[in-house]
Tab-separated table of C-alpha atoms and ligand atoms in Angstrom:
chain	number	residue	atom	x	y	z
Y	1	UNK	CA	26.371	13.566	6.327
Y	2	UNK	CA	22.762	13.719	5.175
Y	3	UNK	CA	20.109	13.130	7.829
Y	4	UNK	CA	16.771	11.701	6.709
Y	5	UNK	CA	13.627	11.502	8.906
Y	6	UNK	CA	11.311	8.827	7.551
Y	7	UNK	CA	7.644	8.842	8.546
Y	8	UNK	CA	5.976	5.418	8.867
Y	9	UNK	CA	2.675	4.596	10.232
Y	10	UNK	CA	0.603	2.058	8.308
Y	11	UNK	CA	1.143	-1.435	6.907
Y	12	UNK	CA	1.834	-0.420	3.221
Y	13	UNK	CA	4.560	1.978	4.498
Y	14	UNK	CA	6.269	-0.641	6.522
Y	15	UNK	CA	6.481	-2.829	3.377
Y	16	UNK	CA	7.879	0.011	1.229
Y	17	UNK	CA	10.361	0.881	3.966
Y	18	UNK	CA	11.559	-2.744	3.905
Y	19	UNK	CA	13.177	-1.921	0.532
Y	20	UNK	CA	14.264	1.692	1.088
Y	21	UNK	CA	15.690	1.344	4.618
Y	22	UNK	CA	17.777	-1.591	3.444
Y	23	UNK	CA	19.178	0.517	0.716
Y	24	UNK	CA	19.706	3.620	2.875
Y	25	UNK	CA	21.816	1.403	5.292
Y	26	UNK	CA	24.301	0.871	2.394
Y	27	UNK	CA	25.190	4.571	2.297
Y	28	UNK	CA	27.709	5.780	4.879
Y	29	UNK	CA	26.746	9.338	3.930
Y	30	UNK	CA	23.022	8.959	4.898
Y	31	UNK	CA	21.629	8.427	8.366
Y	32	UNK	CA	17.898	7.540	8.817
Y	33	UNK	CA	15.769	8.469	11.789
Y	34	UNK	CA	12.534	6.564	11.806
Y	35	UNK	CA	9.299	8.016	13.276
Y	36	UNK	CA	6.483	5.446	13.627
Y	37	UNK	CA	3.180	7.427	14.181
Y	38	UNK	CA	1.392	4.404	15.558
Y	39	UNK	CA	-1.501	4.633	13.033
Y	40	UNK	CA	-1.234	0.746	12.787
Y	41	UNK	CA	-0.485	-0.730	16.197
Y	42	UNK	CA	-1.596	-4.391	16.407
Y	43	UNK	CA	1.469	-6.538	16.311
Y	44	UNK	CA	0.377	-8.281	13.090
Y	45	UNK	CA	-0.277	-4.900	11.488
Y	46	UNK	CA	3.041	-3.323	12.522
Y	47	UNK	CA	5.811	-5.164	14.593
Y	48	UNK	CA	5.820	-8.308	12.497
Y	49	UNK	CA	6.965	-6.234	9.373
Y	50	UNK	CA	9.875	-4.569	11.320
Y	51	UNK	CA	11.011	-7.961	12.507
Y	52	UNK	CA	10.628	-9.970	9.275
Y	53	UNK	CA	11.913	-7.264	6.959
Y	54	UNK	CA	14.697	-6.143	9.325
Y	55	UNK	CA	13.554	-2.490	9.214
Y	56	UNK	CA	15.472	-0.670	11.967
Y	57	UNK	CA	13.508	-0.304	15.141
Y	58	UNK	CA	11.754	3.175	15.047
Y	59	UNK	CA	13.674	5.828	16.938
Y	60	UNK	CA	10.430	7.491	17.897
Y	61	UNK	CA	7.058	5.778	18.511
Y	62	UNK	CA	4.172	8.285	18.730
Y	63	UNK	CA	1.352	5.982	19.617
Y	64	UNK	CA	-1.370	7.833	17.641
Y	65	UNK	CA	-3.790	5.307	16.200
Y	66	UNK	CA	-7.508	4.360	16.263
Y	67	UNK	CA	-8.752	7.933	16.072
Y	68	UNK	CA	-10.823	9.957	13.753
Y	69	UNK	CA	-9.034	11.290	10.723
Y	70	UNK	CA	-8.794	14.830	12.023
Y	71	UNK	CA	-7.668	13.909	15.508
Y	72	UNK	CA	-5.150	11.439	14.188
Y	73	UNK	CA	-3.676	13.767	11.541
Y	74	UNK	CA	-3.692	16.772	13.942
Y	75	UNK	CA	-1.885	14.878	16.787
Y	76	UNK	CA	0.675	13.431	14.328
Y	77	UNK	CA	1.498	16.944	12.988
Y	78	UNK	CA	2.171	18.187	16.591
Y	79	UNK	CA	4.293	15.237	17.659
Y	80	UNK	CA	6.192	14.925	14.381
Y	81	UNK	CA	7.017	18.602	14.559
Y	82	UNK	CA	8.547	18.084	17.994
Y	83	UNK	CA	10.843	15.400	16.785
Y	84	UNK	CA	11.847	17.198	13.589
Y	85	UNK	CA	12.676	20.350	15.596
Y	86	UNK	CA	14.957	18.209	17.728
Y	87	UNK	CA	16.519	16.163	14.935
Y	88	UNK	CA	16.966	18.950	12.335
Y	89	UNK	CA	17.017	16.597	9.334
Y	90	UNK	CA	17.989	17.578	5.832
Y	91	UNK	CA	15.113	15.532	4.344
Y	92	UNK	CA	11.725	14.199	5.400
Y	93	UNK	CA	10.700	11.115	3.521
Y	94	UNK	CA	7.034	10.111	3.251
Y	95	UNK	CA	5.423	7.101	1.480
Y	96	UNK	CA	2.073	6.712	-0.214
Y	97	UNK	CA	-1.198	8.313	0.766
Y	98	UNK	CA	-2.095	7.651	4.407
Y	99	UNK	CA	-2.812	10.123	7.156
Y	100	UNK	CA	0.719	9.600	8.375
Y	101	UNK	CA	1.997	10.603	4.995
Y	102	UNK	CA	0.013	13.875	5.076
Y	103	UNK	CA	1.029	14.700	8.586
Y	104	UNK	CA	4.760	14.315	7.738
Y	105	UNK	CA	4.286	16.466	4.579
Y	106	UNK	CA	2.732	19.265	6.489
Y	107	UNK	CA	5.444	19.346	9.107
Y	108	UNK	CA	8.055	19.463	6.439
Y	109	UNK	CA	6.411	22.321	4.626
Y	110	UNK	CA	5.887	24.417	7.739
Y	111	UNK	CA	9.469	23.938	8.899
Y	112	UNK	CA	11.018	24.321	5.363
Y	113	UNK	CA	12.629	20.915	5.456
Y	114	UNK	CA	12.986	19.293	2.053
Y	115	UNK	CA	10.319	16.717	1.415
Y	116	UNK	CA	10.665	13.542	-0.664
Y	117	UNK	CA	7.383	11.825	-1.586
Y	118	UNK	CA	7.746	8.127	-2.635
Y	119	UNK	CA	4.775	6.834	-4.692
Y	120	UNK	CA	4.110	10.445	-5.951
Y	121	UNK	CA	1.763	11.407	-8.804
Y	122	UNK	CA	-0.821	8.610	-8.406
Y	123	UNK	CA	-4.449	9.628	-8.761
Y	124	UNK	CA	-7.812	7.847	-8.543
Y	125	UNK	CA	-9.726	11.120	-9.431
Y	126	UNK	CA	-12.116	10.264	-6.640
Y	127	UNK	CA	-11.916	13.077	-4.082
Y	128	UNK	CA	-14.084	11.281	-1.633
Y	129	UNK	CA	-11.206	8.814	-0.946
Y	130	UNK	CA	-9.159	10.084	2.042
Y	131	UNK	CA	-6.061	8.707	0.211
Y	132	UNK	CA	-6.632	10.924	-2.829
Y	133	UNK	CA	-6.771	14.008	-0.697
Y	134	UNK	CA	-3.706	12.939	1.186
Y	135	UNK	CA	-1.537	12.307	-1.937
Y	136	UNK	CA	-2.605	15.419	-3.716
Y	137	UNK	CA	-1.745	17.713	-0.737
Y	138	UNK	CA	1.513	15.745	-0.166
Y	139	UNK	CA	2.574	16.041	-3.811
Y	140	UNK	CA	1.890	19.716	-3.804
Y	141	UNK	CA	4.371	20.477	-1.055
Y	142	UNK	CA	7.030	17.905	-1.969
Y	143	UNK	CA	10.539	18.984	-3.331
Y	144	UNK	CA	11.111	15.634	-5.043
Y	145	UNK	CA	8.378	13.518	-6.314
Y	146	UNK	CA	9.441	9.927	-6.845
Y	147	UNK	CA	6.949	8.503	-9.331
Y	148	UNK	CA	6.562	4.779	-9.780
Y	149	UNK	CA	4.929	4.860	-13.206
Y	150	UNK	CA	4.631	6.781	-16.476
Y	151	UNK	CA	0.933	7.351	-15.616
Y	152	UNK	CA	2.013	9.119	-12.387
Y	153	UNK	CA	4.427	11.374	-14.284
Y	154	UNK	CA	1.632	12.199	-16.831
Y	155	UNK	CA	-0.807	13.071	-13.960
Y	156	UNK	CA	1.749	15.552	-12.531
Y	157	UNK	CA	2.380	17.193	-15.943
Y	158	UNK	CA	-1.409	17.506	-16.474
Y	159	UNK	CA	-1.584	19.370	-13.176
Y	160	UNK	CA	1.175	21.737	-14.222
Y	161	UNK	CA	3.881	20.348	-11.904
Y	162	UNK	CA	6.507	21.139	-14.492
Y	163	UNK	CA	5.986	24.811	-13.633
Y	164	UNK	CA	6.536	24.398	-9.900
Y	165	UNK	CA	9.661	24.380	-7.880
Y	166	UNK	CA	10.027	20.685	-7.607
Y	167	UNK	CA	11.767	17.741	-9.171
Y	168	UNK	CA	9.764	14.953	-10.767
Y	169	UNK	CA	11.716	11.659	-10.979
Y	170	UNK	CA	10.614	8.363	-12.422
Y	171	UNK	CA	12.169	6.027	-9.862
Y	172	UNK	CA	10.092	2.967	-10.435
Y	173	UNK	CA	8.321	1.248	-7.542
Y	174	UNK	CA	10.051	0.307	-4.281
Y	175	UNK	CA	7.372	-2.391	-3.871
Y	176	UNK	CA	8.822	-4.066	-7.049
Y	177	UNK	CA	12.340	-3.962	-5.312
Y	178	UNK	CA	10.627	-5.724	-2.334
Y	179	UNK	CA	8.897	-8.396	-4.335
Y	180	UNK	CA	12.191	-9.440	-5.890
Y	181	UNK	CA	14.073	-9.464	-2.582
Y	182	UNK	CA	11.387	-11.245	-0.443
Y	183	UNK	CA	10.294	-13.904	-2.945
Y	184	UNK	CA	13.007	-16.258	-1.910
Y	185	UNK	CA	12.194	-15.762	1.757
Y	186	UNK	CA	8.503	-16.545	1.458
Y	187	UNK	CA	6.995	-18.704	4.092
Y	188	UNK	CA	3.985	-21.092	3.639
Y	189	UNK	CA	1.332	-20.389	6.308
Y	190	UNK	CA	0.393	-23.092	8.586
Y	191	UNK	CA	-3.311	-23.936	7.767
Y	192	UNK	CA	-5.216	-26.031	5.249
Y	193	UNK	CA	-4.567	-24.438	1.684
Y	194	UNK	CA	-6.078	-25.908	-1.401
Y	195	UNK	CA	-4.104	-25.770	-4.690
Y	196	UNK	CA	-6.134	-23.254	-6.613
Y	197	UNK	CA	-7.230	-20.860	-3.964
Y	198	UNK	CA	-8.161	-17.191	-4.459
Y	199	UNK	CA	-6.383	-14.625	-2.276
Y	200	UNK	CA	-8.672	-11.750	-1.125
Y	201	UNK	CA	-8.326	-8.627	0.975
Y	202	UNK	CA	-10.887	-5.941	1.761
Y	203	UNK	CA	-10.328	-2.802	3.793
Y	204	UNK	CA	-10.933	0.349	1.636
Y	205	UNK	CA	-13.203	2.801	3.429
Y	206	UNK	CA	-15.393	3.210	0.336
Y	207	UNK	CA	-16.316	-0.500	0.729
Y	208	UNK	CA	-16.207	-1.027	4.472
Y	209	UNK	CA	-18.126	2.144	5.248
Y	210	UNK	CA	-21.013	1.497	2.793
Y	211	UNK	CA	-23.274	-1.319	4.034
Y	212	UNK	CA	-24.651	-2.036	0.547
Y	213	UNK	CA	-21.309	-2.261	-1.077
Y	214	UNK	CA	-19.891	-4.506	1.752
Y	215	UNK	CA	-22.952	-6.776	1.580
Y	216	UNK	CA	-22.791	-7.101	-2.213
Y	217	UNK	CA	-19.085	-7.966	-2.101
Y	218	UNK	CA	-19.624	-10.692	0.542
Y	219	UNK	CA	-22.744	-12.066	-1.255
Y	220	UNK	CA	-20.569	-12.533	-4.357
Y	221	UNK	CA	-17.680	-13.975	-2.369
Y	222	UNK	CA	-20.141	-16.519	-0.752
Y	223	UNK	CA	-21.115	-17.728	-4.117
Y	224	UNK	CA	-17.532	-18.008	-5.417
Y	225	UNK	CA	-16.508	-19.813	-2.236
Y	226	UNK	CA	-18.753	-22.698	-3.240
Y	227	UNK	CA	-16.285	-23.421	-6.012
Y	228	UNK	CA	-12.889	-22.264	-4.861
Y	229	UNK	CA	-11.220	-21.715	-1.528
Y	230	UNK	CA	-11.099	-17.944	-0.734
Y	231	UNK	CA	-8.336	-17.078	1.701
Y	232	UNK	CA	-9.107	-13.717	3.343
Y	233	UNK	CA	-6.505	-12.220	5.741
Y	234	UNK	CA	-9.013	-9.855	7.415
Y	235	UNK	CA	-8.073	-6.166	8.199
Y	236	UNK	CA	-9.147	-5.271	11.780
Y	237	UNK	CA	-11.252	-2.405	10.410
Y	238	UNK	CA	-13.237	-4.840	8.227
Y	239	UNK	CA	-13.511	-7.376	10.977
Y	240	UNK	CA	-15.092	-4.878	13.379
Y	241	UNK	CA	-17.620	-3.719	10.762
Y	242	UNK	CA	-18.588	-7.244	9.709
Y	243	UNK	CA	-19.178	-8.099	13.315
Y	244	UNK	CA	-21.290	-5.006	13.877
Y	245	UNK	CA	-23.354	-5.600	10.745
Y	246	UNK	CA	-23.641	-9.414	11.424
Y	247	UNK	CA	-22.885	-10.062	7.883
Y	248	UNK	CA	-23.703	-13.476	6.587
Y	249	UNK	CA	-20.287	-15.032	5.552
Y	250	UNK	CA	-20.209	-18.710	4.363
Y	251	UNK	CA	-17.286	-20.971	3.500
Y	252	UNK	CA	-14.533	-18.224	3.433
Y	253	UNK	CA	-11.273	-19.030	4.970
Y	254	UNK	CA	-10.953	-15.947	7.126
Y	255	UNK	CA	-7.591	-15.559	8.926
Y	256	UNK	CA	-5.890	-12.806	10.904
Y	257	UNK	CA	-3.632	-10.426	8.952
Y	258	UNK	CA	-0.380	-12.224	8.098
Y	259	UNK	CA	3.167	-10.934	7.991
Y	260	UNK	CA	4.820	-10.090	4.650
Y	261	UNK	CA	6.728	-13.377	4.241
Y	262	UNK	CA	3.495	-15.426	4.469
Y	263	UNK	CA	1.682	-12.883	2.302
Y	264	UNK	CA	4.294	-13.172	-0.440
Y	265	UNK	CA	3.808	-16.933	-0.402
Y	266	UNK	CA	0.023	-16.585	-0.524
Y	267	UNK	CA	0.297	-14.213	-3.545
Y	268	UNK	CA	2.909	-16.356	-5.391
Y	269	UNK	CA	0.948	-19.563	-5.062
Y	270	UNK	CA	-2.698	-18.408	-5.566
Y	271	UNK	CA	-4.711	-18.755	-8.746
Y	272	UNK	CA	-6.316	-15.316	-8.580
Y	273	UNK	CA	-6.298	-12.172	-6.444
Y	274	UNK	CA	-9.448	-10.257	-5.512
Y	275	UNK	CA	-8.867	-7.135	-3.624
Y	276	UNK	CA	-9.558	-3.489	-3.030
Y	277	UNK	CA	-5.998	-2.938	-1.810
Y	278	UNK	CA	-3.655	-0.688	-3.754
Y	279	UNK	CA	-0.422	-2.519	-3.065
Y	280	UNK	CA	-1.901	-5.982	-3.666
Y	281	UNK	CA	-3.039	-5.130	-7.117
Y	282	UNK	CA	0.572	-4.537	-8.026
Y	283	UNK	CA	1.835	-7.481	-6.178
Y	284	UNK	CA	-0.564	-9.709	-8.114
Y	285	UNK	CA	1.260	-8.440	-11.296
Y	286	UNK	CA	4.752	-8.845	-9.842
Y	287	UNK	CA	3.916	-12.481	-9.312
Y	288	UNK	CA	2.160	-12.875	-12.817
Y	289	UNK	CA	-1.258	-13.288	-11.293
Y	290	UNK	CA	-4.519	-11.682	-12.481
Y	291	UNK	CA	-6.442	-9.378	-10.229
Y	292	UNK	CA	-10.122	-8.624	-9.830
Y	293	UNK	CA	-10.290	-5.185	-8.149
Y	294	UNK	CA	-13.258	-4.464	-5.973
Y	295	UNK	CA	-13.155	-0.731	-6.618
Y	296	UNK	CA	-14.609	1.660	-9.215
Y	297	UNK	CA	-11.267	3.109	-10.107
Y	298	UNK	CA	-7.566	2.401	-9.693
Y	299	UNK	CA	-4.482	4.410	-9.507
Y	300	UNK	CA	-2.618	1.489	-11.253
Y	301	UNK	CA	-4.266	2.125	-14.694
Y	302	UNK	CA	-1.513	0.447	-16.599
Y	303	UNK	CA	-2.667	-2.876	-15.074
Y	304	UNK	CA	-6.045	-2.456	-16.467
Y	305	UNK	CA	-4.669	-1.419	-19.828
Y	306	UNK	CA	-2.609	-4.576	-20.239
Y	307	UNK	CA	-5.531	-6.746	-19.100
Y	308	UNK	CA	-3.892	-7.965	-15.858
Y	309	UNK	CA	-6.433	-6.233	-13.803
Y	310	UNK	CA	-10.256	-5.815	-14.122
Y	311	UNK	CA	-12.332	-3.255	-12.114
Y	312	UNK	CA	-15.645	-4.513	-10.924
Y	313	UNK	CA	-16.591	-2.180	-8.177
Y	314	UNK	CA	-18.887	-3.591	-5.591
Y	315	UNK	CA	-21.563	-4.882	-7.920
Y	316	UNK	CA	-22.429	-8.567	-7.267
Y	317	UNK	CA	-23.179	-9.329	-10.884
Y	318	UNK	CA	-19.926	-7.785	-12.138
Y	319	UNK	CA	-17.942	-9.543	-9.523
Y	320	UNK	CA	-19.467	-12.968	-10.429
Y	321	UNK	CA	-19.031	-12.263	-14.147
Y	322	UNK	CA	-15.428	-11.293	-13.749
Y	323	UNK	CA	-14.806	-14.470	-11.796
Y	324	UNK	CA	-16.427	-16.567	-14.514
Y	325	UNK	CA	-14.386	-14.953	-17.179
Y	326	UNK	CA	-11.130	-14.632	-15.439
Y	327	UNK	CA	-9.523	-17.600	-17.148
Y	328	UNK	CA	-9.815	-15.560	-20.320
Y	329	UNK	CA	-7.685	-12.845	-19.018
Y	330	UNK	CA	-5.765	-14.879	-16.434
Y	331	UNK	CA	-1.954	-15.090	-17.131
Y	332	UNK	CA	-2.542	-14.167	-20.778
Y	333	UNK	CA	-1.358	-10.676	-20.470
Y	334	UNK	CA	2.226	-9.965	-21.554
Y	335	UNK	CA	4.603	-9.050	-18.833
Y	336	UNK	CA	6.281	-5.798	-19.455
Y	337	UNK	CA	8.441	-3.668	-17.193
Y	338	UNK	CA	5.743	-1.373	-15.818
Y	339	UNK	CA	7.258	-0.628	-12.326
Y	340	UNK	CA	10.993	-0.428	-12.911
Y	341	UNK	CA	13.663	-3.154	-12.633
Y	342	UNK	CA	13.969	-3.460	-8.895
Y	343	UNK	CA	16.312	-0.586	-8.322
Y	344	UNK	CA	13.881	2.170	-7.360
Y	345	UNK	CA	15.382	2.353	-3.813
Y	346	UNK	CA	18.837	2.955	-5.236
Y	347	UNK	CA	17.569	5.655	-7.601
Y	348	UNK	CA	15.853	7.322	-4.664
Y	349	UNK	CA	18.987	7.269	-2.399
Y	350	UNK	CA	21.174	8.837	-5.204
Y	351	UNK	CA	18.744	11.735	-5.509
Y	352	UNK	CA	18.519	12.317	-1.862
Y	353	UNK	CA	22.327	12.328	-1.693
Y	354	UNK	CA	22.546	14.958	-4.525
Y	355	UNK	CA	20.085	17.157	-2.705
W	1	UD1	C1	-5.165	2.996	6.467
W	1	UD1	C2	-4.949	4.069	5.262
W	1	UD1	C3	-5.193	3.328	3.945
W	1	UD1	C4	-4.460	2.020	3.841
W	1	UD1	C5	-4.540	1.168	5.040
W	1	UD1	C6	-3.544	0.003	4.825
W	1	UD1	C7	-5.624	6.361	5.761
W	1	UD1	C8	-6.604	7.390	5.566
W	1	UD1	N1	-5.895	5.139	5.410
W	1	UD1	O1	-6.444	2.565	6.446
W	1	UD1	O2	-4.962	4.199	2.865
W	1	UD1	O3	-4.723	1.410	2.635
W	1	UD1	O4	-4.307	1.922	6.216
W	1	UD1	O5	-3.881	-1.135	5.676
W	1	UD1	O6	-4.551	6.653	6.328
W	1	UD1	N2	-7.213	-1.005	13.442
W	1	UD1	C9	-6.810	-1.909	14.407
W	1	UD1	N3	-5.518	-2.149	14.652
W	1	UD1	C10	-4.568	-1.685	13.809
W	1	UD1	C11	-4.811	-0.740	12.837
W	1	UD1	C12	-6.258	-0.484	12.667
W	1	UD1	O7	-7.702	-2.365	15.187
W	1	UD1	O8	-3.302	-2.052	13.992
W	1	UD1	C13	-8.620	-0.637	13.333
W	1	UD1	C14	-9.082	0.504	14.225
W	1	UD1	O9	-10.368	0.238	14.477
W	1	UD1	C15	-8.925	1.660	13.335
W	1	UD1	C16	-9.354	1.128	12.040
W	1	UD1	O10	-8.847	-0.186	11.956
W	1	UD1	O11	-9.631	2.755	13.813
W	1	UD1	C17	-8.853	2.000	10.833
W	1	UD1	O12	-7.538	2.216	10.914
W	1	UD1	P1	-6.953	3.495	10.171
W	1	UD1	O13	-5.447	3.564	10.340
W	1	UD1	O14	-7.670	4.740	10.517
W	1	UD1	O15	-7.251	3.195	8.684
W	1	UD1	P2	-7.095	1.909	7.641
W	1	UD1	O16	-8.464	1.490	7.291
W	1	UD1	O17	-6.156	0.981	8.335
W	2	UDP	N1	-0.380	-7.428	3.452
W	2	UDP	C1	0.197	-8.224	4.384
W	2	UDP	N2	-0.541	-9.027	5.214
W	2	UDP	C2	-1.958	-9.004	5.105
W	2	UDP	C3	-2.544	-8.148	4.088
W	2	UDP	C4	-1.704	-7.353	3.360
W	2	UDP	O1	1.437	-8.289	4.425
W	2	UDP	O2	-2.533	-9.761	5.885
W	2	UDP	C5	0.464	-6.521	2.542
W	2	UDP	C6	0.109	-6.533	1.154
W	2	UDP	O3	0.680	-7.580	0.537
W	2	UDP	C7	0.667	-5.194	0.664
W	2	UDP	C8	0.591	-4.353	1.940
W	2	UDP	O4	0.218	-5.246	2.993
W	2	UDP	O5	2.088	-5.417	0.410
W	2	UDP	C9	-0.274	-3.154	1.801
W	2	UDP	O6	-1.492	-3.512	1.846
W	2	UDP	P1	-2.821	-2.826	2.350
W	2	UDP	O7	-3.796	-3.540	1.612
W	2	UDP	O8	-2.826	-2.774	3.872
W	2	UDP	O9	-2.709	-1.205	1.883
W	2	UDP	P2	-2.918	-0.437	0.561
W	2	UDP	O10	-1.843	-0.975	-0.393
W	2	UDP	O11	-4.314	-0.698	0.087
W	2	UDP	O12	-2.651	0.966	0.925
């Protein structure tokens, strides 16, 4: 029997776990023990995903959220280590690039437990992003690096990973698995939704923690909202900052964060996505939508290459220009198989089983 300890903590990880945990449950030879660090703790940022996506209830809930990066990561390391010493797993599995990911990776490396990193090899090449630091450090101590894309594999090769004691596997993207599975279960949210709305999310620290960038973004959105409904499920971090800065926001349909089934409906039915989220850039593509990305760089470079995604940063003029021109790139890109065929979770399980 192979025992896997999975570290979850933040919204994107719950969504990825929706696919992998469902797959793990099919294997009699693998048992999964889930640790929820508590990084995200509001029910609409956490519990709702476990319920809707039928992720097994966490075996351990650490309750470490809402702290500075150092305090959060440090306390997670201490508590995860306690659990891992007790559970003695064969593998620790971490997803993505959050502080919970890094904490799990450090515990695995100190205790010499094999580490599997899902969504490995991605780079923004912006070392000021906490996520970039988290993913680089996690990759470096991983035993298996499950890469979603060719670009991720290339990044690792360029950094010399082929000379290290680790396996690099092109698994495809577990979020692609999820998009296929959850599409049929999508639920229309219960508020007034126009036919050609834009779906928008904003939460990246490089935007929320820079007053000028955040103001520019909302000035541009205020303009666009005169023409089109903009639906913005608002991350609690952004909500607090907007309130503190007393930003002038007009005509936007701001709602609380929604669960994944409503989110899938909103993506599938929108006209355009505008976001600084990592996951949502890909989901736009899964559902054949175009995406205006409110960042200066992206890890999902293949989307820019095929013309599905345009990077505009936080410049008001660039945002408005991209909106004006979007029908030119909208839905005209050719759909190729960039993120695997929906079997990433199975590939990952097979490798974990082989050791
Ligand atoms: C984290 C990840 C980011 C990911 C995002 C997904 C890191 C460094 N960042 O950012 O990569 O894209 O999750 O959503 O790990 N808050 C609440 N309730 C919650 C969760 C957060 O009120 O349930 C508020 C708190 O004020 C908290 C702040 O949001 O301090 C930031 O939360 P945190 O987990 O530190 O970072 P995120 O911005 O969510
Ligand atoms: N998401 C959601 N409800 C929301 C906003 C986002 O279910 O109100 C989903 C989104 O579709 C994506 C996931 O949350 O699958 C990860 O998103 P987030 O933007 O929080 O993190 P990132 O991908 O930027 O790390």
